[in-house]
Coordinates of C-alpha atoms in Angstrom, one line a residue:
M82 CA -14.0 82.4 -95.5
N83 CA -16.1 85.7 -95.3
R84 CA -16.9 87.7 -92.4
R85 CA -20.1 86.0 -91.6
T86 CA -18.8 82.5 -91.7
K87 CA -16.0 83.5 -89.2
I88 CA -18.6 85.0 -86.7
D89 CA -20.8 81.7 -87.0
L90 CA -17.7 79.7 -86.3
A91 CA -16.6 81.7 -83.4
Q92 CA -20.3 81.4 -82.0
N93 CA -20.2 77.6 -82.2
I94 CA -16.6 77.2 -80.8
T95 CA -17.8 79.3 -77.9
I96 CA -21.2 77.3 -77.2
V97 CA -19.3 74.0 -77.2
L98 CA -16.6 75.6 -74.8
L99 CA -19.2 76.8 -72.6
G100 CA -20.9 73.4 -72.7
L101 CA -17.9 71.5 -71.7
S102 CA -17.1 74.1 -69.0
A103 CA -20.6 73.6 -67.5
L104 CA -20.1 69.6 -67.6
F105 CA -16.9 70.1 -66.1
L106 CA -18.3 71.8 -63.1
L107 CA -21.3 69.5 -62.8
L108 CA -18.9 66.7 -62.6
L109 CA -16.9 68.3 -59.8
V110 CA -20.0 69.3 -57.8
I111 CA -21.2 65.5 -58.3
S112 CA -17.9 64.4 -56.9
Y113 CA -18.0 66.5 -53.6
E114 CA -21.5 65.1 -53.1
T115 CA -20.4 61.5 -53.5
G116 CA -17.3 61.9 -51.2
Q117 CA -14.6 62.0 -54.0
N118 CA -13.4 65.3 -52.2
G119 CA -13.2 67.4 -55.3
R120 CA -11.2 64.8 -57.7
L121 CA -12.9 64.8 -60.8
S122 CA -14.6 61.3 -61.1
T123 CA -15.2 59.2 -64.5
L124 CA -18.5 58.5 -65.3
S125 CA -18.4 55.1 -64.2
E126 CA -17.0 56.0 -60.6
L127 CA -19.9 58.5 -60.3
V128 CA -22.7 56.1 -61.1
S129 CA -21.1 53.2 -58.7
S130 CA -20.7 55.7 -55.8
S131 CA -23.7 57.7 -56.1
P132 CA -26.0 58.2 -53.0
G133 CA -28.5 55.6 -52.6
T134 CA -26.7 53.4 -54.8
Q135 CA -25.7 50.0 -53.3
D136 CA -23.7 47.5 -54.9
T137 CA -25.8 44.4 -54.4
S138 CA -23.5 42.1 -57.0
A139 CA -21.6 40.6 -53.8
T140 CA -24.3 40.0 -51.4
S141 CA -26.5 36.5 -51.1
T142 CA -29.7 36.2 -53.2
D143 CA -30.8 33.2 -50.7
L144 CA -29.8 31.4 -47.5
T145 CA -27.7 28.4 -49.3
G146 CA -24.5 30.2 -48.5
L147 CA -25.4 30.7 -44.9
S148 CA -22.7 29.6 -42.4
A149 CA -23.7 27.2 -39.9
P150 CA -21.5 25.4 -37.2
F151 CA -22.9 22.3 -35.7
H152 CA -21.9 19.1 -34.0
L153 CA -21.6 16.0 -36.3
V154 CA -21.8 12.9 -34.8
V155 CA -21.3 9.6 -36.7
T156 CA -22.0 6.2 -35.7
N157 CA -20.7 3.2 -37.7
D158 CA -19.7 -0.4 -37.1
Y159 CA -16.4 0.7 -35.6
G160 CA -17.6 3.0 -32.9
R161 CA -18.4 6.9 -33.0
S162 CA -16.8 10.0 -33.9
G163 CA -17.8 13.5 -33.1
Y164 CA -16.7 17.0 -34.6
L165 CA -17.5 20.4 -34.6
R166 CA -17.9 21.5 -38.1
T167 CA -18.8 24.0 -40.8
A168 CA -19.5 22.8 -44.4
G169 CA -16.0 22.4 -46.0
E170 CA -14.5 18.9 -45.3
T171 CA -15.3 16.3 -47.9
A172 CA -16.8 14.0 -45.2
A173 CA -19.0 16.8 -43.7
E174 CA -19.9 17.7 -47.3
E175 CA -21.1 14.2 -47.7
A176 CA -23.1 14.0 -44.8
T177 CA -24.5 17.4 -45.3
G178 CA -25.7 16.5 -48.5
L179 CA -27.2 13.1 -47.3
L180 CA -29.2 15.2 -44.9
R181 CA -30.4 17.5 -47.9
E182 CA -31.6 14.2 -49.7
A183 CA -33.5 13.1 -46.6
L184 CA -35.1 16.4 -46.0
G185 CA -36.3 16.5 -49.6
S186 CA -37.8 12.8 -49.7
A187 CA -39.3 13.0 -45.9
G188 CA -42.7 11.7 -45.4
E189 CA -45.3 13.0 -42.7
P190 CA -43.4 13.7 -39.3
A191 CA -45.1 11.4 -36.6
V192 CA -44.4 11.8 -32.9
V193 CA -42.1 9.6 -31.0
T194 CA -40.7 9.3 -27.5
E195 CA -37.2 10.3 -26.3
E196 CA -36.4 6.9 -25.4
E197 CA -36.9 6.0 -29.2
F198 CA -34.8 8.9 -30.4
R199 CA -32.1 7.7 -28.0
G200 CA -32.2 4.4 -28.9
A201 CA -31.8 5.2 -32.6
L202 CA -28.6 7.4 -31.6
E203 CA -26.7 4.2 -30.6
N204 CA -27.9 2.7 -34.2
P205 CA -25.6 3.4 -37.5
G206 CA -26.4 6.8 -38.1
I207 CA -25.4 10.6 -38.7
Y208 CA -26.5 12.9 -36.3
F209 CA -26.4 16.9 -36.7
D210 CA -27.0 19.4 -33.7
Y211 CA -27.2 23.1 -35.1
L212 CA -26.6 24.5 -31.6
T213 CA -29.6 26.7 -31.7
V214 CA -33.4 26.0 -32.5
L215 CA -34.6 27.7 -35.3
P216 CA -38.0 27.4 -38.0
A217 CA -37.7 24.1 -40.2
S218 CA -38.0 26.5 -43.0
I219 CA -34.6 27.9 -42.2
L220 CA -33.0 24.8 -42.5
S221 CA -35.2 24.2 -45.5
E222 CA -33.8 27.5 -47.2
R223 CA -30.4 26.7 -46.2
M224 CA -30.2 23.3 -47.7
G225 CA -31.9 24.5 -50.8
T226 CA -34.6 21.8 -50.8
E227 CA -38.2 21.4 -50.2
F228 CA -39.1 20.2 -46.4
Q229 CA -42.7 20.2 -45.5
Y230 CA -42.5 20.8 -41.8
S231 CA -44.0 23.7 -40.0
G232 CA -42.2 23.4 -36.3
D233 CA -38.9 24.2 -35.0
V234 CA -35.6 21.9 -35.2
R235 CA -32.3 21.8 -33.8
Q236 CA -31.2 18.0 -33.9
L237 CA -31.4 16.0 -36.8
L238 CA -30.7 12.1 -37.0
I239 CA -30.3 10.0 -40.1
S240 CA -30.6 6.4 -38.7
A241 CA -30.0 3.0 -40.0
S242 CA -33.7 1.3 -40.6
P243 CA -34.4 -2.5 -41.0
G244 CA -37.0 -1.4 -43.8
G245 CA -34.1 -0.9 -46.3
T246 CA -34.3 3.1 -46.2
A247 CA -33.0 5.5 -43.5
V248 CA -35.4 7.1 -41.0
L249 CA -35.2 10.8 -40.3
Y250 CA -35.6 12.0 -36.7
L251 CA -36.1 15.9 -35.4
R252 CA -36.0 17.2 -32.3
G253 CA -36.8 20.7 -31.5
G254 CA -37.1 21.8 -28.1
E255 CA -38.7 18.9 -26.1
S256 CA -40.8 17.4 -29.0
V257 CA -39.2 14.5 -31.0
Y258 CA -40.5 13.5 -35.0
R259 CA -39.7 10.5 -37.1
C260 CA -40.2 10.8 -40.9
S261 CA -39.4 8.0 -43.4
T262 CA -36.9 8.9 -46.2
A263 CA -35.8 8.0 -49.7
V264 CA -32.0 7.5 -48.5
S265 CA -31.0 4.2 -49.2
H266 CA -29.3 1.7 -46.5
G267 CA -26.3 1.4 -48.8
V268 CA -25.8 5.2 -49.7
L269 CA -26.0 5.7 -45.6
Q270 CA -23.4 3.0 -45.3
E271 CA -21.0 4.5 -47.7
V272 CA -21.1 7.9 -45.9
L273 CA -20.4 6.2 -42.5
A274 CA -17.6 4.4 -43.8
M275 CA -15.9 7.9 -44.6
F276 CA -15.5 8.7 -40.6
T277 CA -12.8 7.1 -38.3
P278 CA -14.0 6.7 -34.4
N279 CA -12.4 9.2 -32.1
R280 CA -14.2 8.0 -28.7
A281 CA -16.9 10.6 -28.9
F282 CA -20.3 10.3 -26.5
F283 CA -23.3 11.9 -25.5
A284 CA -23.6 12.9 -22.0
F285 CA -26.6 10.3 -21.6
E286 CA -24.1 7.6 -22.3
G287 CA -21.2 8.9 -20.0
G288 CA -22.5 7.8 -16.5
E289 CA -23.1 9.3 -13.2
A290 CA -20.1 12.0 -14.1
Y291 CA -22.4 13.4 -16.8
A292 CA -25.8 12.6 -15.7
H293 CA -26.6 16.4 -14.4
L294 CA -25.6 17.9 -18.1
D295 CA -27.9 18.0 -20.8
P296 CA -28.0 14.6 -22.2
Y297 CA -27.3 15.5 -25.8
S298 CA -24.0 17.2 -24.9
V299 CA -21.2 16.0 -27.2
L300 CA -18.3 15.1 -25.2
W301 CA -14.9 13.0 -26.1
D302 CA -12.4 11.2 -24.0
G303 CA -8.9 12.3 -24.0
M304 CA -7.4 15.8 -25.2
I305 CA -9.0 18.1 -27.9
T306 CA -6.9 20.4 -29.6
L307 CA -8.0 23.8 -31.4
P308 CA -6.4 26.9 -32.4
S309 CA -6.4 29.8 -30.5
L310 CA -7.4 33.2 -32.3
S311 CA -6.3 36.9 -32.4
A312 CA -8.9 39.4 -32.1
A313 CA -9.0 43.1 -33.5
M314 CA -11.3 45.6 -34.7
P315 CA -11.6 45.9 -38.3
A316 CA -10.9 49.3 -40.4
L317 CA -14.6 49.7 -40.9
A318 CA -15.0 50.3 -37.2
S319 CA -12.9 53.5 -37.4
D320 CA -13.9 54.6 -40.6
V321 CA -16.7 56.4 -40.0
D322 CA -17.2 58.0 -43.4
Q323 CA -16.9 54.8 -45.2
L324 CA -19.8 53.6 -43.1
L325 CA -22.1 56.3 -43.4
T326 CA -21.4 55.8 -47.3
L327 CA -22.4 51.9 -46.9
L328 CA -25.3 52.8 -44.8
D329 CA -26.8 55.5 -47.3
F330 CA -25.8 58.3 -44.8
N331 CA -24.7 61.8 -46.3
P332 CA -20.9 61.3 -45.5
H333 CA -20.6 65.1 -45.4
T334 CA -23.5 65.7 -43.2
M335 CA -22.7 68.6 -40.1
S336 CA -25.3 66.6 -37.7
R337 CA -22.7 64.8 -36.1
Y338 CA -21.0 65.2 -32.8
Y339 CA -19.1 63.4 -30.1
Q340 CA -20.2 62.3 -26.6
S341 CA -18.1 62.3 -23.5
D342 CA -17.0 58.7 -24.2
G343 CA -15.8 58.9 -27.4
T344 CA -18.9 57.6 -29.4
E345 CA -19.5 59.5 -32.7
V346 CA -23.2 60.3 -33.4
V347 CA -24.6 61.2 -36.4
M348 CA -28.3 62.4 -37.1
E349 CA -30.3 62.3 -40.1
S350 CA -34.0 62.6 -38.8
P351 CA -35.7 60.2 -38.1
R352 CA -32.6 57.8 -38.4
S353 CA -29.5 58.0 -36.2
L354 CA -26.1 56.3 -36.3
R355 CA -23.8 55.7 -33.3
V356 CA -20.2 54.5 -33.5
Q357 CA -18.6 53.8 -30.1
P358 CA -15.0 53.4 -29.7
D359 CA -14.9 49.6 -29.1
G360 CA -16.6 49.1 -32.8
V361 CA -19.9 48.8 -31.7
I362 CA -22.3 50.2 -34.3
V363 CA -26.0 51.0 -33.2
Y364 CA -28.5 52.3 -35.9
S365 CA -32.1 53.2 -35.3
G366 CA -34.6 54.6 -37.5
D367 CA -38.4 54.3 -38.4
E368 CA -40.4 52.2 -40.8
E369 CA -39.7 54.5 -43.9
A370 CA -37.2 52.5 -45.4
A371 CA -34.1 55.1 -46.2
S372 CA -33.2 52.6 -49.0
A373 CA -33.1 49.2 -50.7
L374 CA -30.6 48.3 -48.0
Y375 CA -33.0 48.5 -45.1
H376 CA -35.9 46.9 -47.2
V377 CA -37.3 43.4 -46.5
S378 CA -38.1 42.0 -50.0
S379 CA -41.2 39.3 -49.7
F380 CA -43.4 37.7 -52.4
G381 CA -46.5 37.7 -50.1
E382 CA -48.2 40.5 -48.0
E383 CA -45.7 39.9 -44.9
P384 CA -42.0 38.6 -45.0
T385 CA -41.6 35.1 -44.0
E386 CA -38.7 34.0 -41.6
A387 CA -36.4 33.2 -44.4
E388 CA -36.9 36.4 -46.1
A389 CA -36.3 38.5 -43.0
V390 CA -33.2 36.4 -42.3
L391 CA -31.9 37.3 -45.7
A392 CA -32.4 40.9 -45.5
V393 CA -30.2 41.0 -42.2
L394 CA -27.7 38.6 -43.9
Q395 CA -27.6 41.1 -46.9
L396 CA -26.9 44.0 -44.4
S397 CA -24.1 42.3 -43.0
E398 CA -22.5 41.6 -46.2
T399 CA -22.6 45.2 -47.2
L400 CA -20.8 45.9 -43.8
L401 CA -18.6 43.2 -43.7
G402 CA -18.5 41.4 -46.8
S403 CA -20.2 38.4 -48.1
D404 CA -17.2 35.8 -47.8
T405 CA -19.1 33.5 -45.5
S406 CA -16.0 31.0 -45.7
S407 CA -13.7 33.7 -44.3
V408 CA -12.3 33.7 -40.7
G409 CA -14.9 35.1 -38.4
A410 CA -18.0 34.3 -40.6
L411 CA -21.4 35.3 -39.4
Y412 CA -24.1 32.4 -38.6
L413 CA -27.7 32.8 -37.9
S414 CA -28.4 32.1 -34.1
H415 CA -31.7 33.3 -33.6
V416 CA -35.0 34.5 -35.4
E417 CA -38.5 35.1 -33.7
K418 CA -41.6 36.5 -35.0
T419 CA -42.8 39.5 -33.0
A420 CA -46.0 41.3 -32.9
Q421 CA -44.3 44.2 -35.0
G422 CA -42.2 41.9 -37.4
F423 CA -39.1 39.9 -36.8
T424 CA -35.8 40.0 -34.3
V425 CA -32.8 38.4 -36.0
A426 CA -29.7 37.8 -34.3
F427 CA -26.2 36.6 -35.9
N428 CA -22.5 35.7 -34.1
Y429 CA -19.3 34.6 -35.1
Q430 CA -17.6 31.5 -35.8
V431 CA -14.2 30.1 -36.8
G432 CA -14.1 26.7 -38.4
G433 CA -17.1 25.5 -36.7
V434 CA -16.4 26.4 -33.2
P435 CA -19.0 29.4 -32.1
I436 CA -17.4 32.7 -30.5
Y437 CA -19.5 34.2 -27.6
F438 CA -19.5 37.5 -25.9
S439 CA -18.9 37.5 -22.4
D440 CA -21.9 39.8 -21.8
G441 CA -24.1 37.3 -23.6
L442 CA -25.1 39.7 -26.2
D443 CA -25.1 38.8 -30.2
A444 CA -22.6 40.0 -32.6
L445 CA -25.5 41.5 -34.9
S446 CA -29.1 41.9 -33.6
A447 CA -31.5 43.4 -35.7
E448 CA -35.3 44.3 -35.4
I449 CA -37.7 44.4 -38.2
T450 CA -41.0 46.5 -38.1
G451 CA -43.2 45.4 -40.9
S452 CA -41.1 45.1 -44.1
T453 CA -38.1 47.6 -42.6
I454 CA -34.9 46.9 -40.8
T455 CA -35.7 49.8 -38.3
S456 CA -32.5 49.0 -35.8
F457 CA -29.4 47.0 -35.4
T458 CA -26.5 46.6 -33.4
L459 CA -23.4 45.3 -34.9
R460 CA -20.0 44.5 -33.0
C461 CA -17.3 44.9 -35.5
R462 CA -14.6 42.4 -34.9
Q463 CA -12.0 40.3 -36.9
Y464 CA -10.3 37.2 -36.0
T465 CA -7.6 35.4 -37.1
I466 CA -6.1 31.8 -36.7
L467 CA -2.8 31.7 -34.9
S468 CA -0.3 28.9 -35.2
E469 CA -0.6 28.3 -31.3
S470 CA -2.7 25.7 -30.3
Y471 CA -4.3 25.0 -27.2
S472 CA -6.1 22.1 -25.3
P473 CA -9.2 22.9 -23.0
L474 CA -9.8 21.1 -19.6
P475 CA -10.7 17.2 -20.4
A476 CA -14.5 16.6 -20.8
R477 CA -14.7 14.9 -16.9
Q478 CA -13.2 17.9 -15.4
A479 CA -15.1 20.1 -17.2
A480 CA -18.5 18.4 -16.5
A481 CA -17.4 18.4 -12.6
I482 CA -17.1 22.0 -13.1
A483 CA -20.7 22.4 -14.3
L484 CA -22.0 20.6 -11.2
D485 CA -23.6 24.0 -9.9
Y486 CA -25.8 24.1 -13.4
P487 CA -27.8 21.1 -13.8
G488 CA -29.3 20.6 -17.3
T489 CA -26.5 22.7 -18.7
F490 CA -25.6 22.1 -22.6
L491 CA -21.7 21.7 -22.2
T492 CA -20.0 22.6 -25.4
L493 CA -16.7 24.0 -26.9
G494 CA -16.6 27.7 -27.6
Y495 CA -14.3 30.8 -27.8
V496 CA -15.4 33.8 -25.4
D497 CA -14.6 37.4 -26.6
Q498 CA -14.1 39.6 -23.7
G499 CA -12.5 42.3 -25.7
G500 CA -9.0 41.2 -25.5
N501 CA -6.6 40.2 -28.1
T502 CA -6.4 36.8 -28.0
L503 CA -9.2 34.1 -27.4
Y504 CA -8.4 30.4 -26.4
P505 CA -11.1 27.2 -26.9
E506 CA -12.7 26.3 -23.6
W507 CA -16.0 24.2 -22.4
L508 CA -18.8 26.5 -22.0
A509 CA -22.0 25.8 -20.0
K510 CA -25.0 27.0 -22.4

């Protein structure tokens, strides 16, 4: 090898070494910027953890998986059975599937009287009470079916009809509607036969002792047994750096400080994040979406109710996880159109029994302005079913206590007062 060739080879080796050194320094800098604390990351790690990149693979793409606790009341030839449910049990799944079929085949709604609705409740049929009034479009999206009704709905009834096919009743607020359906009498009877009576009744059927209650309160004779729950703050509530990364803040920002009550405040103008010692997270921003996490996707010029709910659901899944069958799943409790956009709220439930906070506030409430989530408040709580069971007061005693609250809707639920254990109890809503 001549002298010139040796010089060229040395130069080439030097260039390669300098290139590798530059790449090493670049990766090291990026690893600091992405929260790797100086650890050299692989390229795949850097792609998945780079600022502004959200892992959306685990978030919902529609509302069909949205949790929804409901009162399920079934009346068959042997009597009546009542339950608090979410989807899961075979019989409840069959009843929900029948409702999906009824909604998808429903004819034009016609106004009927409250008396006709109550009379229909005495016939063989399946009654659903989703515990909160919501736009029918949300129910349609959640069921994954087309339902041409523009009003609000909370209670639905699939009732046997002499005409050979079942009819569907809708009640939202004080208005009641009836629709024809394609659900056959035979299919309805098959589902009804799956349920065993358990002495459930509506308040309007219970006589003088229950006359002061909302007439559609679902009650039971005898004792009811439900599990108690343990409550705790999940790790997310104390891992502010992880929270900042999830919410597309810079976890290495110096614009953070503690208030006298222990609340950590992070400023990234015009956005701010407050993490309270009790696990409450408060976000505030403007209409300029900081990332896709805050953007409400829509097919039209403005988001629909369902699109607004989906955006907030995806936000909750990013923070809390997307397994809606897990203990403490969130369910939609409120959506309202405002002058600026929407207000959307979620609450926790376990096994179909809602969890309420003692101050009356929601687990997650979000404000949408235009097409952006501009603020939200999240209470981070984690619930575990305990082996210990608990029996609330008998319905008659609970109704007697509610005498001072005429018209109240009596229902079972848990109340979270910030302690470690929750017990089921009758609540006046």
